[in-house]
PDB file of C-alpha atoms in Angstrom:
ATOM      1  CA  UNK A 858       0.000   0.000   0.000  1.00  0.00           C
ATOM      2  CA  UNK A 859       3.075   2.127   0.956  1.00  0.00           C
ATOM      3  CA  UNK A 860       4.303   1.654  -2.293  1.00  0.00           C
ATOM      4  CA  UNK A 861       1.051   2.539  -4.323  1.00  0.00           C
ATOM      5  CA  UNK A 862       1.361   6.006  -2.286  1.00  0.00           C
ATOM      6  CA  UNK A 863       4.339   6.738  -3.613  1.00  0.00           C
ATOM      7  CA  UNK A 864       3.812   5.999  -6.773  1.00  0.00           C
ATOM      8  CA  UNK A 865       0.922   8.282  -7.310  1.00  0.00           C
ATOM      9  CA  UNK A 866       2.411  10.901  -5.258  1.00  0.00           C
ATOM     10  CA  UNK A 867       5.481  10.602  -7.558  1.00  0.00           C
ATOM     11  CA  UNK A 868       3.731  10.560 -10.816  1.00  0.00           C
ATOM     12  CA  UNK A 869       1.352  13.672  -9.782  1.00  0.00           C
ATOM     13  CA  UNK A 870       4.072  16.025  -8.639  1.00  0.00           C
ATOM     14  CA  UNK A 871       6.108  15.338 -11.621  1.00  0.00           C
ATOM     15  CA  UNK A 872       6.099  18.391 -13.989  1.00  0.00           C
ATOM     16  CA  UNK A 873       7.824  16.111 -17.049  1.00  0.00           C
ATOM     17  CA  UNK A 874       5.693  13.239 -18.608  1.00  0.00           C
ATOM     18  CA  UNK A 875       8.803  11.164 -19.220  1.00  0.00           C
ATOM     19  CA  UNK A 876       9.543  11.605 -15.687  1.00  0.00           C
ATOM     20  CA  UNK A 877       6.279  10.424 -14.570  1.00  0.00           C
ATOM     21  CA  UNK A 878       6.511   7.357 -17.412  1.00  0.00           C
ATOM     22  CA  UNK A 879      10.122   6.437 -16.378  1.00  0.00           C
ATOM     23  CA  UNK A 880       9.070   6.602 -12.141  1.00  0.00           C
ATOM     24  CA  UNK A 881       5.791   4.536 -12.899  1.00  0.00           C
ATOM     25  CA  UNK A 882       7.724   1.960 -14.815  1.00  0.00           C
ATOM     26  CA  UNK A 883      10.094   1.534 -12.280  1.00  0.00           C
ATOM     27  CA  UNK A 884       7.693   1.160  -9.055  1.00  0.00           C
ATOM     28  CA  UNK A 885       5.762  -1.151 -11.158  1.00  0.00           C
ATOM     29  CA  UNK A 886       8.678  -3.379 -11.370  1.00  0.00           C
ATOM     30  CA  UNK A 887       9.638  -3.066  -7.695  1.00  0.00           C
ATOM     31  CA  UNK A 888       5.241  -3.691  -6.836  1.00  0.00           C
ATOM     32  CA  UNK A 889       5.887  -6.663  -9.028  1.00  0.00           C
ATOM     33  CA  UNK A 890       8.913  -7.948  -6.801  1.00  0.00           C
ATOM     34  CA  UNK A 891       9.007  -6.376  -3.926  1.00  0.00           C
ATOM     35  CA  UNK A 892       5.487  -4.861  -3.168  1.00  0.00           C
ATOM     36  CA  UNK A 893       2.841  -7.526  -4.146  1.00  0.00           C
ATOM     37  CA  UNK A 894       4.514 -10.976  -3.847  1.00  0.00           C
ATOM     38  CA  UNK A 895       4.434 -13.166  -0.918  1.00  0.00           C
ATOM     39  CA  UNK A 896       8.254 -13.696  -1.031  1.00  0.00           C
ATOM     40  CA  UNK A 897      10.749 -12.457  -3.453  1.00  0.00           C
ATOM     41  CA  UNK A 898       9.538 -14.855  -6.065  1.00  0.00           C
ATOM     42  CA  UNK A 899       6.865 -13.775  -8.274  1.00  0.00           C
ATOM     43  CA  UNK A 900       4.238 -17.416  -7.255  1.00  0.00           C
ATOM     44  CA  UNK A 901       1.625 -16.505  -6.154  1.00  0.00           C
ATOM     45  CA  UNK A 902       0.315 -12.963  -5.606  1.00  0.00           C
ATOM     46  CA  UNK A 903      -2.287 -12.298  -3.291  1.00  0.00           C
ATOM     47  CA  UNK A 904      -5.435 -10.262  -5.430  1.00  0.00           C
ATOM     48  CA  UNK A 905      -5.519  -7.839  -1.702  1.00  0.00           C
ATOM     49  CA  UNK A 906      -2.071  -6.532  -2.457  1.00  0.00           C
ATOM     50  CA  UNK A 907      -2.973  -5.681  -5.949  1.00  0.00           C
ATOM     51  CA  UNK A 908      -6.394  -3.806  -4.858  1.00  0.00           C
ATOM     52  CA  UNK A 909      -4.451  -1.643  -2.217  1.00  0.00           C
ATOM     53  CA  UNK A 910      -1.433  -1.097  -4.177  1.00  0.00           C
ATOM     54  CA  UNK A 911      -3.822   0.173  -7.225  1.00  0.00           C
ATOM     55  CA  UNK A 912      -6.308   2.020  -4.372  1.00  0.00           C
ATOM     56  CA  UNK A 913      -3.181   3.642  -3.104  1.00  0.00           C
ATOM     57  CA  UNK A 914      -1.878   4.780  -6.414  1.00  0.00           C
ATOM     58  CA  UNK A 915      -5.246   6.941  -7.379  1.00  0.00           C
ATOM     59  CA  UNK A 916      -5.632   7.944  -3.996  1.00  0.00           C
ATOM     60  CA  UNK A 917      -1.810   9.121  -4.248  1.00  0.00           C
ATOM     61  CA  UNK A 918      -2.537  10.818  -7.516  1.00  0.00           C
ATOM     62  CA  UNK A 919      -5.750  12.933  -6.333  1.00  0.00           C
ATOM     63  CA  UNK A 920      -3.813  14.116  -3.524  1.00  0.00           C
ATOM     64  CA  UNK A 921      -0.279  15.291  -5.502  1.00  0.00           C
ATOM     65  CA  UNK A 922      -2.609  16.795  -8.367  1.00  0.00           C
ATOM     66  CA  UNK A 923      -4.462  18.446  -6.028  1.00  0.00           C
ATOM     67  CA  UNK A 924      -1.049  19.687  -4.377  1.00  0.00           C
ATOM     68  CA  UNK A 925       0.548  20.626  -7.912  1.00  0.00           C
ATOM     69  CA  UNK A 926      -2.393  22.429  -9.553  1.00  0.00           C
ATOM     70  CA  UNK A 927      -3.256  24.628  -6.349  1.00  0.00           C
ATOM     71  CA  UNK A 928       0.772  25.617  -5.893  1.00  0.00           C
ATOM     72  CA  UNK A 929       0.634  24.211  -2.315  1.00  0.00           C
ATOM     73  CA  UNK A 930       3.987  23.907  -1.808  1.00  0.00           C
ATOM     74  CA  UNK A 931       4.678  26.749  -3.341  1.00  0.00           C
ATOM     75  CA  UNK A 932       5.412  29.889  -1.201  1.00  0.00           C
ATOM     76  CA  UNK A 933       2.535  32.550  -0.399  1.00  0.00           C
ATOM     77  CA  UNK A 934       2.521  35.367  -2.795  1.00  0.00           C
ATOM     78  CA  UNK A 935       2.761  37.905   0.536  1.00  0.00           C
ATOM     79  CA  UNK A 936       6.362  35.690   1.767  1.00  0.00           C
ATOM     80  CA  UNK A 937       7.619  36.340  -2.017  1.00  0.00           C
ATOM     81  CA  UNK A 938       6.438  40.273  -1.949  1.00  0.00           C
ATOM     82  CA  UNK A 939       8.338  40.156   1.119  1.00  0.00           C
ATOM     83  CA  UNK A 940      11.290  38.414  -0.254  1.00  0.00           C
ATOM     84  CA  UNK A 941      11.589  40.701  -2.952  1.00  0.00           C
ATOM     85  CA  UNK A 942      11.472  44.070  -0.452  1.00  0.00           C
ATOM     86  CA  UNK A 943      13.814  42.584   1.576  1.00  0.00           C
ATOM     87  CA  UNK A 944      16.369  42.109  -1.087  1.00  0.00           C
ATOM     88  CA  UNK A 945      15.570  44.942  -3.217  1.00  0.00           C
ATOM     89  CA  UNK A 946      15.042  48.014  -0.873  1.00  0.00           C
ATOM     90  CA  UNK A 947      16.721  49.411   2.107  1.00  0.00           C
ATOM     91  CA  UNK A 948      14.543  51.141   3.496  1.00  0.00           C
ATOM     92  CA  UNK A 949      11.293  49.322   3.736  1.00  0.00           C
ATOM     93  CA  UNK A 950       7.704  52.015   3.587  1.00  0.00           C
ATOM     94  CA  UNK A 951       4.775  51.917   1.448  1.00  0.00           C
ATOM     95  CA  UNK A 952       6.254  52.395  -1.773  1.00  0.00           C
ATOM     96  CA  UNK A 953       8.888  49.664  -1.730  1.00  0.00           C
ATOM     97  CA  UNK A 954       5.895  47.199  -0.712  1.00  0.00           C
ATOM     98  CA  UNK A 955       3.668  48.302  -3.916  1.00  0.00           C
ATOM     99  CA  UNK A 956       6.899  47.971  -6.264  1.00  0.00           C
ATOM    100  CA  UNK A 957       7.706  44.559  -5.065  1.00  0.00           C
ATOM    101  CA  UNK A 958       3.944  43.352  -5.634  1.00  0.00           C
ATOM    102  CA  UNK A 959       4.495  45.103  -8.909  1.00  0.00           C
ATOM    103  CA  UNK A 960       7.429  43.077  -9.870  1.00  0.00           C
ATOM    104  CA  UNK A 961       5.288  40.205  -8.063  1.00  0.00           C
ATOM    105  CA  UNK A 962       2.613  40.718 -10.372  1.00  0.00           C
ATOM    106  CA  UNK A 963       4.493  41.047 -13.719  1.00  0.00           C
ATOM    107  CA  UNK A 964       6.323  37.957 -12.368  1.00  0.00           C
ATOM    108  CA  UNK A 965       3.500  35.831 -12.144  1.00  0.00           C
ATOM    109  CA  UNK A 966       0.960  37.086 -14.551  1.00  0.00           C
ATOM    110  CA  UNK A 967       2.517  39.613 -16.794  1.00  0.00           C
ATOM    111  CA  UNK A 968       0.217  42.197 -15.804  1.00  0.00           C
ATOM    112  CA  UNK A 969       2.137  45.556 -16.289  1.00  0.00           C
ATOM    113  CA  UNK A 970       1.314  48.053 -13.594  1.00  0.00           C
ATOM    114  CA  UNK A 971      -0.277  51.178 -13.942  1.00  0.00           C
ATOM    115  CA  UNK A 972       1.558  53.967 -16.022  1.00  0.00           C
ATOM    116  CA  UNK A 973       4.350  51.760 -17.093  1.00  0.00           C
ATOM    117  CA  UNK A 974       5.742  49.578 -19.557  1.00  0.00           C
ATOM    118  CA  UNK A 975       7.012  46.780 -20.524  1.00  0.00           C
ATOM    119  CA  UNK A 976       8.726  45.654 -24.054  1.00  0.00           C
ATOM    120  CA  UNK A 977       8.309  42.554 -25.899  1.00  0.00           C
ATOM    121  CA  UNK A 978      10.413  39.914 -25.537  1.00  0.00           C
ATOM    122  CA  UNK A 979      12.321  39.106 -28.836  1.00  0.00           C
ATOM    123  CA  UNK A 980      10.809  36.192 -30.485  1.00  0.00           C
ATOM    124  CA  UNK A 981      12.352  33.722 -32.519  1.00  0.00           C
ATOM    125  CA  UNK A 982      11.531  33.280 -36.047  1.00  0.00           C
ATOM    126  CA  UNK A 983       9.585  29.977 -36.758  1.00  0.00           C
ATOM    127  CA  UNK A 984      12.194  28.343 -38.406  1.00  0.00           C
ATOM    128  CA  UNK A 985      14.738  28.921 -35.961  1.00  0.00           C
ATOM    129  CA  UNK A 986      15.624  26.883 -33.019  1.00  0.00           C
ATOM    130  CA  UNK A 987      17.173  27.972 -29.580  1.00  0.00           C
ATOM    131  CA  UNK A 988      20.260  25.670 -30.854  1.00  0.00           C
ATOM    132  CA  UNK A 989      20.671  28.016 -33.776  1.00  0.00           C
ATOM    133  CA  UNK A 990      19.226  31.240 -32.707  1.00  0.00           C
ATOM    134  CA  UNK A 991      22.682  33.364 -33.088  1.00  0.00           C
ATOM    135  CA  UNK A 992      23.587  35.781 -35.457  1.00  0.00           C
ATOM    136  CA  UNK A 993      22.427  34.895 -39.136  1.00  0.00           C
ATOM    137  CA  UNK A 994      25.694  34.020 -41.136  1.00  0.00           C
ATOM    138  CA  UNK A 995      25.540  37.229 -43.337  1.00  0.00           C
ATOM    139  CA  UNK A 996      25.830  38.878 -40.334  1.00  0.00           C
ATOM    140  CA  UNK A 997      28.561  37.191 -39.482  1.00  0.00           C
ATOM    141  CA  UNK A 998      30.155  37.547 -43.071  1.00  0.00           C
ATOM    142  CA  UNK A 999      29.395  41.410 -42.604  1.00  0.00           C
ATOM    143  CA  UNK A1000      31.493  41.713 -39.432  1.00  0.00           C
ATOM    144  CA  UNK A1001      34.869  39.334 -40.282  1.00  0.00           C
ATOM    145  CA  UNK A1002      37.697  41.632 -38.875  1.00  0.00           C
ATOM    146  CA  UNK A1003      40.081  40.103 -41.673  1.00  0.00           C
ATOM    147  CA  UNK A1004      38.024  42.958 -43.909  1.00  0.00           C
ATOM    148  CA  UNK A1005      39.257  45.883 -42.440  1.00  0.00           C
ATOM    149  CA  UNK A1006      41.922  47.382 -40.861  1.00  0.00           C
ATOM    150  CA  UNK A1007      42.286  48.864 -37.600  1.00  0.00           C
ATOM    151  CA  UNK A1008      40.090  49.225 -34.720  1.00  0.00           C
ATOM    152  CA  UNK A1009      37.779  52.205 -35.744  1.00  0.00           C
ATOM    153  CA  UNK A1010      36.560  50.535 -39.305  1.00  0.00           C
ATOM    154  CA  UNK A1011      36.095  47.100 -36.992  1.00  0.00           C
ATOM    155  CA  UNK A1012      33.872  49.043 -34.628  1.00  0.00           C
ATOM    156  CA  UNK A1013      32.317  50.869 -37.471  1.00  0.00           C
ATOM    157  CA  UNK A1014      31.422  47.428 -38.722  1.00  0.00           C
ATOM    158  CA  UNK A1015      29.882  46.039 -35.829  1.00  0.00           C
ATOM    159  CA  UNK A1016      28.174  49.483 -35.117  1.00  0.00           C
ATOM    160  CA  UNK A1017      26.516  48.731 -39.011  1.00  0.00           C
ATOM    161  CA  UNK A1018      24.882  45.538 -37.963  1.00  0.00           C
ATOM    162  CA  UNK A1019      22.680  47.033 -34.749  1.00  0.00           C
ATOM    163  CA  UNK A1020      21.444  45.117 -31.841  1.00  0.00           C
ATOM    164  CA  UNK A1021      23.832  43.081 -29.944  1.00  0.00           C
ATOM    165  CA  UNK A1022      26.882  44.186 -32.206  1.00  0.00           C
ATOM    166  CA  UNK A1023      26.296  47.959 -31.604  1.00  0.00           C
ATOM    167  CA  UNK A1024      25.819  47.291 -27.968  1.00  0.00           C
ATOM    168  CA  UNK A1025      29.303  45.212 -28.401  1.00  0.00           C
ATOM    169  CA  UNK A1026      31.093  48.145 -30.091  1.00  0.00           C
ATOM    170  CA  UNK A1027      29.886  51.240 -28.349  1.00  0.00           C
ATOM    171  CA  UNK A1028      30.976  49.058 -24.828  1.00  0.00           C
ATOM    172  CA  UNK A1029      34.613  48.616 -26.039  1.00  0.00           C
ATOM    173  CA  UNK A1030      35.123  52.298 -27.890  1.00  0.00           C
ATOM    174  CA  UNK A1031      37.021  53.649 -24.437  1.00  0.00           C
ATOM    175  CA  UNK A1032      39.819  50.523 -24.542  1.00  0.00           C
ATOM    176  CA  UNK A1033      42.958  50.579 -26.670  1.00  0.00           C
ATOM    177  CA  UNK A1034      42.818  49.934 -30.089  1.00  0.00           C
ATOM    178  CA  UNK A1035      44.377  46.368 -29.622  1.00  0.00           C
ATOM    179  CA  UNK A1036      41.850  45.388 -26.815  1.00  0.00           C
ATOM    180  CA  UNK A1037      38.809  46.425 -28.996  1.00  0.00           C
ATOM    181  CA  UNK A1038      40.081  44.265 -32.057  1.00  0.00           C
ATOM    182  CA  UNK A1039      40.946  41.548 -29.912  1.00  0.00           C
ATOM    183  CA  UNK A1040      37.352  41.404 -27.424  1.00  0.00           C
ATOM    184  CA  UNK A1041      35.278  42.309 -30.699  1.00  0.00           C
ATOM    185  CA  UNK A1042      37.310  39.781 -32.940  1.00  0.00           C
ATOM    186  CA  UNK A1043      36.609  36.749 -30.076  1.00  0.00           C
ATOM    187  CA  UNK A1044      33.238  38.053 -29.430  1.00  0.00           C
ATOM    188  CA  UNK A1045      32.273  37.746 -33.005  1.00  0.00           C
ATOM    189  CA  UNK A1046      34.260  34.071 -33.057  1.00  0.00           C
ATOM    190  CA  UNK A1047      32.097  32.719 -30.376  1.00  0.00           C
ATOM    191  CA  UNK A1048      28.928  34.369 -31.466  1.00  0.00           C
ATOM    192  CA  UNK A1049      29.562  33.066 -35.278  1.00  0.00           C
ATOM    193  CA  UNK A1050      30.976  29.844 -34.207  1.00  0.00           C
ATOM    194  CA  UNK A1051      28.085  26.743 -35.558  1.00  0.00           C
TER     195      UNK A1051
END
């Protein structure tokens, strides 16, 4: 019976359905040697075992689907509002308590408060993956430092290509020439590199 609680405890908490396929296989096998036979040899199981061991299981599942769907061993929103004033603000009043339920909020639900906002996260194209979602390889082919000379025209090209590269070249504009060809040249090696 102890093992048919575990099992459906087990199988309800987990998030992944090949976790929950690879834990019910497993605690079938040890029910089928351990749990429901009379003696380590599978001869002759008793039909008692096998009722409580399968009661135990959906009982066990009710219970850890009822725990996973109503987050109930997840923390209250008020102890993570907390949390979040404690660690982001000194100097704890009103305000600080209606920014961290702000963040709590936009957390959770993505509700944006009042008066503010929020961009869009950058989406991936439908034919990319998030194995391949770098820099396309004409960008790359744009920004080879073997095509110019010198750090300005290497900055200028990374400067050309926007986004990330900009970023990248406006960052390294106060370092010596060397250090700029050299962080943008292994920046654009590891970014480019498929």
């Amino acid at each position: 019976m102890a093992l048919g609680l575990l099992t459906g405890f087990i199988v309800a908490l987990a998030s992944q359905g090949a976790v929950g396929a690879v834990v019910t296989g497993l605690v079938a096998l040890l029910a089928a040697f351990f749990g429901l036979a009379k003696d380590i040899r599978i001869v002759d199981t008793s039909p008692v075992r096998i009722i409580a061991f399968s009661a135990a299981a959906l009982v066990a599942l009710a219970v850890g689907l009822l725990v996973r769907t109503h987050d109930m061993l997840s923390p209250s929103p008020r102890t993570v509002i907390e949390k979040l004033e404690n660690g982001l603000f000194t100097r704890k009043d009103e305000r600080s308590w209606e920014m961290s339920r702000d963040i709590y909020l936009f957390q959770q639900f993505g509700l944006v408060p009042p008066g503010r906002t929020a961009a869009a996260a950058p989406r991936l194209s439908p034919s990319s993956s998030l194995l391949f979602a770098g820099p396309s390889l004409e960008q790359c082919d744009r920004t080879n430092p073997a095509a110019v000379e010198g750090a300005t025209a290497l900055r200028s090209l990374f400067a050309a290509e926007g986004g990330g590269f900009k970023d990248l070249a406006d960052s390294v504009a106060s370092l010596a020439d060397d250090a700029q060809v050299r962080i943008l040249s292994a920046a654009r090696r590891v970014a480019c590199s498929r």
